Amino acid sequence: MRFCFLPRLTGTFRLRCCCLVTILALITLSYYLIDSLIITHTSNSRCAKCYQPIDVVYTWVNGSDQRFLDQLKLYSLVRDKARYDDKNELKYSLRSLEKFAPWVRKVYIVTNGQIPFWLNLDNPRVQIVQHADIADEDTTLPTFSSATIETFIHKIPGLSENFLYLNDDIFLGAALFPDDLITLSEGVKVFTAWQVPDCASDCPWMFVGDGSCDSHCYVEECQFDGGDCDHPDYQNHMHEMEDYNMSTEEGEDTFIDVPKTFPKNGKKSDNIRDIYEMFKRSNNGSSTKQLVEKFNKEKLKSNKSNSKKNSAQGDPERVVGDARSEERMSNSQDIFAHSLIHTNKIFNQIYGFKNRKVLAHVGFLLNVNIVEAMLVRFRKDFSVTKSHRFRERNDLQYAFTYYHFLMSESRNKSVSEIFDDFDTDGSGTWSDREIRTLLTKIYNLPLDWSAVRYFEEVVTNCSLQQNNFVPLEHQEEQRIVYPTLVYERYEDSTIPTVTKSLVLACHELTDMMKMNFAQTPLYKYHVNQKTGIYSNFKMLTSNITQVVDALDELRKNPKKFNCINDNLSEDNPEENQLISALLEDFYLSLFPVRSQFELENNYRNRFQYYDDYRAWFARKTLFRNGVYAFCLVAFLVCVKMLCFRHKGKFARTLVFLSSRTDYNTI
């Protein structure tokens, strides 16, 4: 379609048309370029571009909102409203994020529909996400449980594959880089703190499933000592203990020795004097065997306790955590501690009994695919968690479950894969030096010559069987000498070439490979042993002096992750108000500059709830698009009319010039 003859128009009109079209094209192009640059904003710090994009996900609620309080009251009258109170932690956490982690791509704030009044919703790097938009169908909404909310945060549309999950009470105090969270060689970093709270009094989890029957652990909460007391002899002792407990309740003065056993390694104590002294003090019907067993068991228990105490030294957060766990367990209402115990019991059933630690108060780098695999693996238990409006004792702890799932999942390597792992030069055969590496990973060092000789005989026998040289009973009589291969064999080597086909056909070798190397972690991870360097944890109480001291400690030594947990009591409103002011002053001392995620000073959002904002934004978008469409149509109509107008003038000019040419010719 011929629009117009712009090249043939007058110079002024042509210039105006070209300028107008150019300006419109530049505006459109600039919009898309700026949008793309903002969303993919990265920093050159420590090669942030070397890693895949990482988004940040916050969970946030404004517990001071009246609509929220009315909803909370509708579903429960006894819940602690103070723990939902908003003290602007999210605003300062975002300031710290902009200052210390500018490489973050985008920030998502998961809420029940509320909007922070200071949030700049026009910033393309921040987005509000409602629970109802991403929650599963079987999730009970509205929910006030963080354990429930965490089960669907990975379903945010457009979320990066690896994302950093932060609570709003965590802020950054030092530069954070992607390789603080994950490295290409070691995988994701795991920050652990303190042991899972004890399942019963005098029964830490390290006693459960250790091969030694512990009477204090023979309760349901401790999974009946992990089967350690299932032996018939122990069962008889347990019945005696039950009879003893019943008799003491009736007032009888009866003594039944507590069932004990020897340590798992079977070594008895050689301290006969101690046993004899204990026998003299306690010779009241108990046999010498029982006394020996009792002495060894008490010694084992003491060794366990000392080991636990020694492992806690040098880790302040661990020491605080152990003390905090004991304090929590003394309170039967502590839901968090009981949910940890519940989660650990499930892991014991699936992956076996093992000492596990609670995660430190840091940001958690999560992978969407691993989260989905975890939810499938624990579908039944997470369904129970998602049915709760409030946190309950039988919730699965999200971060604990994720990281221990990541560390517990494994896969079985094939013998072919194991062969390739040791074939470091990719030649398709094992050289003598590669075989030496293999043997050092199988046998204890220093490597004994008999182990090397045994391996050579196995390889030679399998080679003879594979090639049908001689029967096994005559292999020593007719040993074949193989030539030395360049770069593969030492000068004194006499074993045949070890190929992959030879290894796969040799049952002795395949069994050796499977036993030592078949099971390997499914996911790459690295347990960071220096958690104290990365994280601070402080508890806000209604004691003003303690709060001031805690905030000063954070000022003095801020770390990469700093958590200020709210544990204020509703019984002290005046102290709480002052503490809120002290906390605001503390945040301002560290982060006084407004971030790009905030509105300018003295401005606030006109909408408190995301549904209202979304409805208004839809109307605004519709109106804006209508105006753009009208302007475009009007522009095209004007251009068309101008083209037709100048086309007529151009035609008349041609007729005039033609007549002048004819006249001059005549």
XYZ file of C-alpha atoms in Angstrom:
666
model
C 0.000 0.000 0.000
C 1.415 3.389 -0.964
C 1.037 5.626 2.051
C 2.381 8.853 0.642
C 5.153 10.398 -1.346
C 7.199 11.670 1.582
C 10.398 12.013 -0.440
C 8.653 14.315 -2.882
C 7.121 16.615 -0.256
C 8.509 19.931 0.784
C 11.608 19.841 2.980
C 9.933 21.293 6.088
C 7.047 18.841 6.086
C 9.329 15.901 5.389
C 11.591 16.895 8.280
C 8.670 17.148 10.690
C 7.340 13.705 9.744
C 10.750 12.069 10.083
C 11.347 13.683 13.483
C 7.970 12.560 14.794
C 8.418 8.965 13.666
C 11.968 8.892 15.041
C 10.882 10.212 18.435
C 8.128 7.589 18.732
C 10.531 4.811 17.778
C 13.130 6.005 20.293
C 10.572 6.205 23.100
C 9.395 2.651 22.428
C 12.928 1.295 22.161
C 14.076 3.113 25.312
C 11.172 1.721 27.320
C 12.033 -1.873 26.501
C 15.777 -1.362 26.938
C 15.424 0.294 30.339
C 12.986 -2.391 31.489
C 15.400 -5.105 30.431
C 18.401 -3.413 32.037
C 16.623 -2.915 35.352
C 15.378 -6.486 35.586
C 18.754 -7.987 34.677
C 20.724 -5.590 36.877
C 23.923 -7.206 38.181
C 27.134 -6.169 39.840
C 30.688 -6.869 38.806
C 31.571 -7.767 42.406
C 33.348 -11.143 42.648
C 31.982 -12.345 39.311
C 28.261 -12.255 40.055
C 27.750 -12.788 36.318
C 29.462 -16.184 36.620
C 26.343 -17.528 38.360
C 22.759 -17.946 37.287
C 20.368 -15.124 38.275
C 19.275 -15.244 41.905
C 16.032 -13.708 43.157
C 15.098 -12.971 46.767
C 11.826 -14.057 48.374
C 10.550 -12.462 51.594
C 7.585 -13.536 53.680
C 5.969 -10.552 55.389
C 2.870 -9.621 57.346
C 1.738 -6.383 58.939
C 0.417 -7.526 62.276
C -0.655 -3.977 63.155
C -3.264 -3.878 60.389
C -6.815 -3.850 61.772
C -8.202 -6.113 59.044
C -5.510 -8.660 59.848
C -6.239 -8.447 63.580
C -9.957 -8.955 62.948
C -9.190 -11.982 60.795
C -6.823 -13.328 63.435
C -9.497 -12.919 66.086
C -12.000 -14.717 63.880
C -9.936 -17.908 63.843
C -8.272 -17.782 67.239
C -8.637 -15.854 70.477
C -5.527 -17.134 72.229
C -2.787 -16.429 69.699
C 0.062 -14.093 70.566
C -0.546 -10.972 68.488
C 2.853 -9.475 69.385
C 4.756 -11.931 67.191
C 2.958 -10.538 64.108
C 3.742 -6.904 64.911
C 5.470 -4.956 62.132
C 8.475 -2.847 63.132
C 9.593 -1.872 59.606
C 12.145 -4.703 59.563
C 11.414 -5.380 55.888
C 12.229 -1.811 54.848
C 15.655 -1.930 56.443
C 16.312 -5.456 55.244
C 15.767 -4.204 51.680
C 18.140 -1.318 52.333
C 20.770 -3.798 53.489
C 20.087 -5.952 50.429
C 20.632 -3.021 48.067
C 23.833 -2.045 49.889
C 25.474 -5.440 50.332
C 23.963 -7.597 47.548
C 23.301 -5.378 44.518
C 23.666 -8.400 42.220
C 20.220 -9.689 43.235
C 17.937 -9.753 40.204
C 14.436 -9.298 41.616
C 12.673 -9.192 44.981
C 9.353 -10.927 45.680
C 7.386 -10.159 48.840
C 4.891 -12.904 49.722
C 1.989 -11.523 51.767
C -1.607 -12.260 52.660
C -2.607 -9.339 50.425
C -1.136 -6.443 52.382
C 1.176 -3.787 50.925
C 3.871 -1.946 52.915
C 2.865 1.714 52.876
C 6.410 2.770 51.938
C 6.945 0.291 49.069
C 7.558 1.658 45.565
C 5.331 -0.560 43.446
C 6.495 1.144 40.236
C 9.972 -0.347 40.665
C 10.167 -3.335 38.274
C 12.629 -5.122 40.584
C 10.079 -5.622 43.379
C 6.752 -7.433 43.253
C 4.009 -8.291 45.737
C 2.758 -11.905 45.603
C -0.433 -12.978 47.388
C -0.837 -16.305 49.154
C -3.978 -17.085 47.193
C -2.182 -16.641 43.849
C 0.431 -19.349 44.437
C -0.943 -21.639 47.162
C -1.857 -25.253 46.373
C -5.477 -26.291 46.235
C -5.169 -28.343 49.423
C -3.732 -25.403 51.407
C -5.982 -23.974 54.093
C -6.397 -20.225 53.553
C -6.180 -17.797 55.147
C -3.167 -19.100 57.001
C -1.105 -17.470 59.725
C 1.537 -20.197 59.795
C 4.953 -19.569 58.287
C 5.388 -23.345 57.976
C 2.380 -23.448 55.654
C 3.349 -20.360 53.647
C 6.821 -21.727 52.973
C 5.405 -24.759 51.162
C 4.357 -22.675 48.138
C 6.844 -19.799 47.869
C 8.725 -21.658 45.098
C 5.652 -21.415 42.834
C 6.047 -17.683 42.158
C 5.798 -17.157 38.373
C 9.122 -16.091 36.864
C 11.129 -16.988 39.971
C 14.785 -17.863 39.356
C 15.785 -21.527 39.672
C 18.010 -20.692 42.660
C 16.465 -18.141 45.012
C 17.407 -16.698 48.390
C 14.681 -17.034 51.024
C 14.801 -14.403 53.770
C 12.608 -13.625 56.731
C 11.936 -9.932 57.226
C 13.771 -9.975 60.576
C 17.088 -10.765 58.851
C 19.320 -8.018 57.486
C 22.743 -8.068 55.842
C 25.623 -6.526 57.746
C 28.494 -7.197 55.322
C 29.013 -7.748 51.612
C 27.268 -10.898 50.403
C 28.248 -12.633 47.168
C 26.801 -15.621 45.313
C 29.805 -17.764 46.222
C 28.999 -17.189 49.908
C 25.924 -19.323 49.219
C 26.928 -21.708 46.448
C 30.038 -22.647 44.506
C 30.369 -24.526 41.256
C 32.774 -27.057 42.784
C 31.201 -27.745 46.192
C 27.537 -26.946 45.595
C 25.252 -25.186 48.057
C 26.654 -24.210 51.454
C 24.818 -25.504 54.524
C 24.980 -23.481 57.755
C 24.115 -25.556 60.823
C 23.893 -24.380 64.433
C 22.712 -26.508 67.365
C 21.439 -30.042 67.846
C 17.775 -30.909 67.503
C 16.133 -30.514 70.952
C 16.169 -33.635 73.122
C 13.228 -35.948 72.576
C 12.942 -36.648 76.328
C 14.563 -35.702 79.595
C 18.096 -37.165 79.831
C 17.826 -38.508 76.299
C 19.617 -36.548 73.597
C 19.097 -37.806 70.063
C 22.689 -39.067 69.948
C 21.619 -41.842 72.391
C 18.861 -43.057 70.065
C 19.797 -45.812 67.631
C 23.402 -46.007 68.867
C 23.262 -49.763 69.557
C 22.973 -49.304 73.313
C 19.698 -49.649 75.208
C 18.846 -46.485 77.175
C 15.914 -46.663 79.557
C 15.336 -42.885 79.414
C 14.957 -43.141 75.632
C 12.493 -46.022 75.676
C 9.493 -43.749 75.080
C 7.354 -42.999 72.065
C 8.762 -39.477 71.569
C 12.231 -41.026 71.205
C 10.956 -43.814 68.941
C 11.621 -46.345 71.724
C 15.381 -45.818 71.595
C 15.498 -46.589 67.888
C 15.167 -50.327 68.385
C 18.195 -50.572 70.682
C 16.074 -52.244 73.372
C 14.394 -54.781 71.077
C 16.657 -57.643 72.205
C 14.771 -60.158 74.451
C 17.194 -59.606 77.343
C 16.504 -55.868 77.218
C 12.782 -56.453 76.978
C 12.882 -58.431 80.227
C 14.731 -55.559 81.869
C 12.184 -53.091 80.551
C 9.383 -55.152 82.096
C 11.289 -55.155 85.380
C 11.534 -51.376 85.163
C 7.779 -51.134 84.618
C 7.180 -53.366 87.662
C 9.590 -51.228 89.666
C 7.808 -48.039 88.673
C 4.458 -49.536 89.666
C 5.798 -50.751 93.006
C 7.348 -47.403 93.887
C 4.049 -45.710 93.141
C 2.447 -48.035 95.684
C 5.059 -47.077 98.305
C 7.205 -50.239 98.291
C 10.914 -49.787 98.906
C 12.228 -52.053 96.152
C 15.405 -51.780 94.094
C 15.691 -53.088 90.553
C 18.903 -52.213 88.745
C 18.409 -50.116 85.637
C 19.127 -52.225 82.520
C 22.532 -51.467 81.106
C 24.735 -52.933 78.408
C 28.288 -52.770 77.149
C 29.384 -50.146 74.641
C 28.737 -50.785 70.994
C 32.382 -51.698 70.314
C 32.166 -54.505 72.878
C 35.107 -53.323 74.968
C 34.739 -53.728 78.707
C 36.318 -51.445 81.248
C 39.644 -52.608 82.640
C 39.317 -50.472 85.754
C 38.674 -53.370 88.139
C 39.198 -51.199 91.246
C 36.320 -48.920 90.228
C 34.087 -51.916 89.596
C 35.041 -53.451 92.944
C 34.394 -50.174 94.829
C 31.017 -49.853 93.137
C 30.253 -53.486 93.995
C 30.979 -52.862 97.684
C 28.806 -49.735 97.736
C 25.883 -51.267 95.848
C 25.921 -54.964 96.788
C 22.235 -55.164 97.468
C 21.152 -58.122 95.369
C 22.596 -57.035 92.057
C 24.907 -59.457 90.305
C 28.486 -58.652 89.395
C 27.506 -58.780 85.703
C 24.858 -56.130 86.268
C 27.337 -53.933 88.097
C 29.912 -54.251 85.332
C 27.267 -53.419 82.767
C 26.145 -50.443 84.818
C 29.691 -49.116 85.153
C 30.392 -49.406 81.438
C 27.098 -47.810 80.503
C 27.648 -44.857 82.828
C 31.099 -44.414 81.353
C 29.661 -44.517 77.838
C 27.052 -41.940 78.806
C 29.762 -39.709 80.260
C 31.821 -40.034 77.072
C 28.794 -39.095 74.993
C 28.106 -36.041 77.105
C 31.749 -34.948 76.965
C 31.803 -35.429 73.228
C 28.697 -33.321 72.858
C 30.156 -30.621 75.117
C 33.477 -30.578 73.269
C 31.824 -30.318 69.877
C 29.928 -27.278 71.106
C 33.038 -25.398 72.199
C 34.190 -22.702 69.835
C 30.694 -22.250 68.385
C 28.885 -19.575 70.428
C 25.647 -19.983 68.526
C 25.729 -23.710 69.209
C 26.223 -23.171 72.950
C 23.423 -20.630 73.040
C 21.305 -22.962 70.963
C 21.768 -25.892 73.339
C 20.804 -23.737 76.287
C 17.885 -22.378 74.346
C 16.754 -25.886 73.398
C 16.717 -26.943 77.050
C 14.731 -23.844 77.911
C 12.304 -24.563 75.110
C 11.806 -28.152 76.111
C 10.958 -27.078 79.628
C 7.968 -25.302 78.107
C 5.459 -27.804 76.761
C 3.850 -25.074 74.658
C 6.928 -24.466 72.534
C 5.581 -25.507 69.158
C 8.783 -24.822 67.276
C 10.874 -27.238 69.347
C 8.274 -29.986 69.122
C 7.922 -29.560 65.363
C 11.692 -29.989 65.069
C 11.462 -33.207 67.080
C 8.581 -34.351 64.883
C 10.542 -33.615 61.700
C 13.614 -35.415 63.008
C 11.519 -38.497 63.812
C 10.321 -38.626 60.208
C 13.895 -38.407 58.947
C 14.886 -41.220 61.302
C 12.190 -43.425 59.806
C 13.252 -42.713 56.228
C 17.020 -42.209 56.354
C 18.000 -43.921 59.603
C 19.062 -42.616 63.012
C 21.614 -39.839 62.839
C 22.624 -36.745 64.778
C 21.107 -33.775 62.978
C 21.469 -30.066 63.566
C 19.050 -27.186 63.244
C 19.860 -24.621 60.564
C 21.445 -21.338 61.600
C 19.564 -18.043 61.303
C 20.768 -17.143 57.814
C 19.301 -16.682 54.382
C 18.493 -19.998 52.730
C 19.509 -20.530 49.110
C 16.856 -22.871 47.713
C 16.505 -24.603 44.368
C 13.039 -24.848 42.835
C 13.596 -28.352 41.464
C 14.917 -29.678 44.789
C 11.986 -28.088 46.634
C 9.532 -29.863 44.340
C 11.356 -33.182 44.830
C 11.241 -32.647 48.612
C 7.497 -31.946 48.541
C 6.928 -35.161 46.603
C 9.123 -37.184 48.983
C 7.242 -35.872 52.049
C 3.857 -35.361 50.398
C 1.830 -36.899 53.217
C 3.550 -34.940 55.991
C 3.480 -31.649 54.111
C -0.236 -32.148 53.472
C -0.712 -32.130 57.238
C 1.370 -28.958 57.521
C -0.605 -27.207 54.757
C -3.868 -27.946 56.554
C -2.892 -25.774 59.538
C -3.846 -22.125 59.883
C -1.372 -21.725 62.746
C 1.894 -23.405 63.585
C 1.430 -26.825 65.162
C 3.580 -29.433 66.868
C 3.375 -31.831 63.909
C 4.488 -29.323 61.272
C 7.451 -30.109 59.077
C 10.147 -27.487 59.587
C 10.762 -26.180 56.081
C 14.458 -25.211 56.130
C 15.407 -28.209 58.289
C 13.557 -30.553 55.933
C 15.016 -28.986 52.796
C 18.672 -29.091 53.776
C 18.615 -32.486 55.452
C 16.730 -33.868 52.460
C 19.418 -32.371 50.231
C 22.155 -33.974 52.364
C 20.401 -37.343 52.771
C 19.323 -38.129 49.223
C 21.708 -40.357 47.298
C 21.926 -42.374 44.112
C 23.778 -45.518 43.100
C 26.531 -45.112 40.545
C 26.935 -47.786 37.926
C 30.217 -49.698 37.715
C 30.794 -48.017 34.367
C 30.578 -44.568 35.995
C 32.937 -45.632 38.776
C 35.422 -46.895 36.201
C 35.315 -43.550 34.398
C 35.873 -41.672 37.684
C 39.232 -43.404 38.172
C 40.172 -43.329 34.490
C 41.512 -39.816 34.906
C 43.348 -39.690 31.582
C 40.324 -40.925 29.629
C 42.333 -43.705 27.963
C 39.660 -46.360 28.519
C 42.008 -48.392 30.716
C 43.364 -48.158 34.253
C 47.046 -47.346 34.477
C 49.157 -48.466 37.434
C 49.030 -44.983 38.956
C 45.219 -44.914 38.600
C 45.016 -48.332 40.247
C 47.170 -47.013 43.089
C 44.688 -44.186 43.620
C 41.840 -46.684 43.633
C 43.477 -48.863 46.280
C 44.212 -45.929 48.583
C 40.498 -45.154 48.642
C 39.592 -48.747 49.512
C 42.202 -49.802 52.074
C 43.641 -48.114 55.170
C 46.960 -46.346 54.857
C 49.807 -47.093 54.771
C 48.887 -49.333 51.857
C 49.946 -52.911 52.528
C 51.643 -54.898 49.766
C 49.239 -57.794 50.327
C 46.346 -55.564 49.251
C 48.151 -54.678 46.032
C 49.025 -58.322 45.431
C 45.436 -59.417 46.031
C 44.135 -56.885 43.520
C 46.664 -58.030 40.912
C 45.576 -61.647 41.372
C 41.909 -60.736 41.004
C 42.612 -58.827 37.782
C 44.772 -61.646 36.392
C 42.190 -64.323 37.220
C 39.380 -62.339 35.620
C 41.503 -61.713 32.539
C 42.231 -65.421 32.214
C 38.558 -66.273 32.605
C 37.508 -63.668 30.089
C 39.971 -64.814 27.430
C 39.711 -68.555 28.191
C 43.477 -68.919 28.468
C 43.849 -71.594 31.142
C 41.688 -73.098 33.910
C 41.850 -71.381 37.261
C 43.487 -74.392 38.943
C 46.454 -74.156 36.537
C 46.823 -70.370 36.467
C 49.945 -70.387 38.702
C 51.663 -72.940 36.458
C 51.158 -70.997 33.241
C 51.296 -67.350 34.139
C 51.356 -65.168 31.060
C 53.715 -62.214 30.953
C 52.200 -59.087 29.385
C 54.301 -56.412 27.723
C 54.693 -53.086 29.461
C 52.512 -50.343 27.943
C 53.988 -46.868 27.637
C 52.601 -44.447 30.258
C 50.232 -47.153 31.601
C 52.422 -49.657 33.422
C 55.425 -49.481 35.720
C 58.548 -51.388 34.695
C 57.896 -54.241 37.128
C 54.174 -54.520 36.372
C 52.876 -57.904 35.189
C 49.092 -57.427 35.317
C 47.066 -57.381 32.108
C 45.485 -54.269 30.686
C 42.499 -53.328 32.882
C 39.743 -52.294 30.497
C 36.170 -51.349 31.275
C 34.895 -54.592 29.740
C 37.238 -56.555 31.988
C 36.001 -54.776 35.118
C 32.335 -55.170 34.150
C 32.797 -58.900 33.579
C 34.705 -59.502 36.829
C 32.324 -60.127 39.738
C 35.010 -59.576 42.364
C 35.836 -56.153 40.953
C 32.233 -55.093 40.450
C 31.371 -56.086 44.020
C 34.374 -54.112 45.277
C 33.327 -51.060 43.253
C 29.699 -51.193 44.399
C 30.604 -51.692 48.050
C 32.989 -48.729 48.198
C 31.827 -46.225 45.596
C 28.299 -46.974 44.419
C 26.380 -44.752 46.826
C 26.986 -41.077 46.187
C 25.121 -37.887 47.208
C 22.431 -36.914 44.759
C 22.991 -33.180 45.268
C 26.200 -31.213 45.712
C 26.541 -29.545 49.101
C 29.141 -28.450 51.588
C 28.581 -28.124 55.349
C 30.150 -24.854 56.446
C 31.943 -25.306 59.761
C 32.290 -21.550 60.383
C 28.670 -20.621 60.908
C 29.593 -18.130 63.638
C 31.478 -16.016 61.097
C 28.395 -15.682 58.921
C 25.531 -15.101 61.323
C 24.362 -13.222 64.416
C 21.217 -14.030 66.354
C 19.658 -11.727 68.935
C 16.355 -12.045 70.750
C 14.162 -9.016 71.437
C 12.682 -9.276 74.917
C 10.822 -6.756 77.049
C 13.985 -6.166 79.086
C 15.286 -2.795 77.866
C 18.803 -3.273 79.232
C 19.224 -6.592 77.450
C 17.927 -5.138 74.191
C 20.324 -2.177 74.327
C 23.276 -4.510 74.968
C 22.224 -6.827 72.131
C 21.872 -3.971 69.635
C 25.257 -2.569 70.637
C 26.830 -5.971 70.016
C 25.332 -5.970 66.527
C 26.659 -2.466 65.926
C 30.130 -3.551 66.972
C 30.320 -6.754 64.964
C 27.748 -7.006 62.148
C 27.990 -10.172 60.067
C 26.684 -11.216 56.691
C 23.377 -12.407 58.171
C 21.925 -10.831 61.306
C 18.628 -11.954 62.806
C 16.686 -9.959 65.408
C 13.924 -12.249 66.572
C 10.841 -10.711 68.166
C 9.928 -12.277 71.498
C 8.251 -9.300 73.187
C 5.582 -9.944 75.787
C 2.138 -8.393 75.458
C 2.139 -7.738 79.207
C 4.636 -4.855 78.885
C 3.192 -2.379 76.331
C 5.169 0.640 77.557
C 8.509 -1.198 77.467
C 7.640 -2.622 74.064
C 6.949 0.831 72.659
C 10.332 2.062 73.833
C 12.041 -1.028 72.449
C 10.419 -0.416 69.049
C 11.856 3.105 69.078
C 15.303 1.763 70.019
C 15.113 -0.758 67.195
C 14.172 1.949 64.666
C 17.099 4.068 65.852
C 19.410 1.064 65.497
C 18.323 0.413 61.912
C 18.723 4.085 60.997
C 22.252 4.097 62.368
C 23.187 1.357 59.888
C 20.954 2.156 56.908
C 19.943 5.823 56.861
C 19.716 6.100 53.047
C 16.426 5.359 51.280
C 16.603 2.414 48.869
C 15.196 2.235 45.360
C 12.442 -0.022 46.707
C 10.945 2.804 48.775
C 8.788 5.782 47.948
C 10.195 9.243 48.465
C 9.942 10.713 51.919
C 6.485 12.007 52.897
C 4.864 9.744 50.273
C 2.897 6.593 50.943
C 0.889 4.088 48.948
C -2.740 4.985 48.375
C -3.660 1.272 48.668
C -3.197 -0.978 51.678
C -4.251 -4.198 49.951
C -3.002 -5.758 46.763
C -6.434 -6.577 45.352
C -7.365 -2.880 45.424
C -4.079 -1.941 43.795
C -4.418 -4.609 41.130
C -7.964 -3.483 40.218
C -6.818 0.142 39.985
C -3.750 -0.842 37.942
C -5.910 -2.824 35.503
C -8.141 0.216 34.927
C -5.083 2.431 34.561
C -3.509 0.077 32.036
C -6.719 -0.171 30.046
C -7.075 3.626 29.924
C -3.407 4.122 29.027
C -3.540 1.575 26.231
C -6.732 3.195 24.931
C -5.057 6.603 24.866
C -2.015 5.163 23.096
C -4.205 3.451 20.524
C -6.247 6.619 19.947
C -3.096 8.712 19.526
C -1.641 6.202 17.084
C -4.810 6.105 14.986
C -5.061 9.896 15.033
C -1.434 10.179 13.948
C -1.916 7.770 11.062
C -5.066 9.559 9.940
C -3.288 12.921 9.986
C -0.358 11.536 8.013
C -2.735 10.019 5.478
C -4.643 13.249 5.047
C -1.449 15.245 4.669
C -0.182 12.761 2.142
C -3.341 13.025 0.077
C -3.219 16.809 0.249
C 0.363 17.052 -0.913
C -0.232 14.338 -3.489
C -2.820 16.609 -5.179
C -0.427 19.570 -5.211
C 2.276 17.352 -6.632
C -0.014 16.195 -9.472
C -0.918 19.764 -10.412
C 2.764 20.666 -10.434
C 3.458 17.855 -12.850
C 0.693 19.033 -15.230
C 2.027 22.590 -15.157
C 5.608 21.475 -15.847
C 4.407 19.271 -18.667
C 2.546 22.118 -20.355
C 5.608 24.390 -20.052
C 7.758 21.725 -21.675
C 5.356 21.389 -24.599
C 5.242 25.181 -25.056
C 9.056 25.466 -25.088
C 9.252 22.664 -27.641
C 6.915 24.483 -29.997
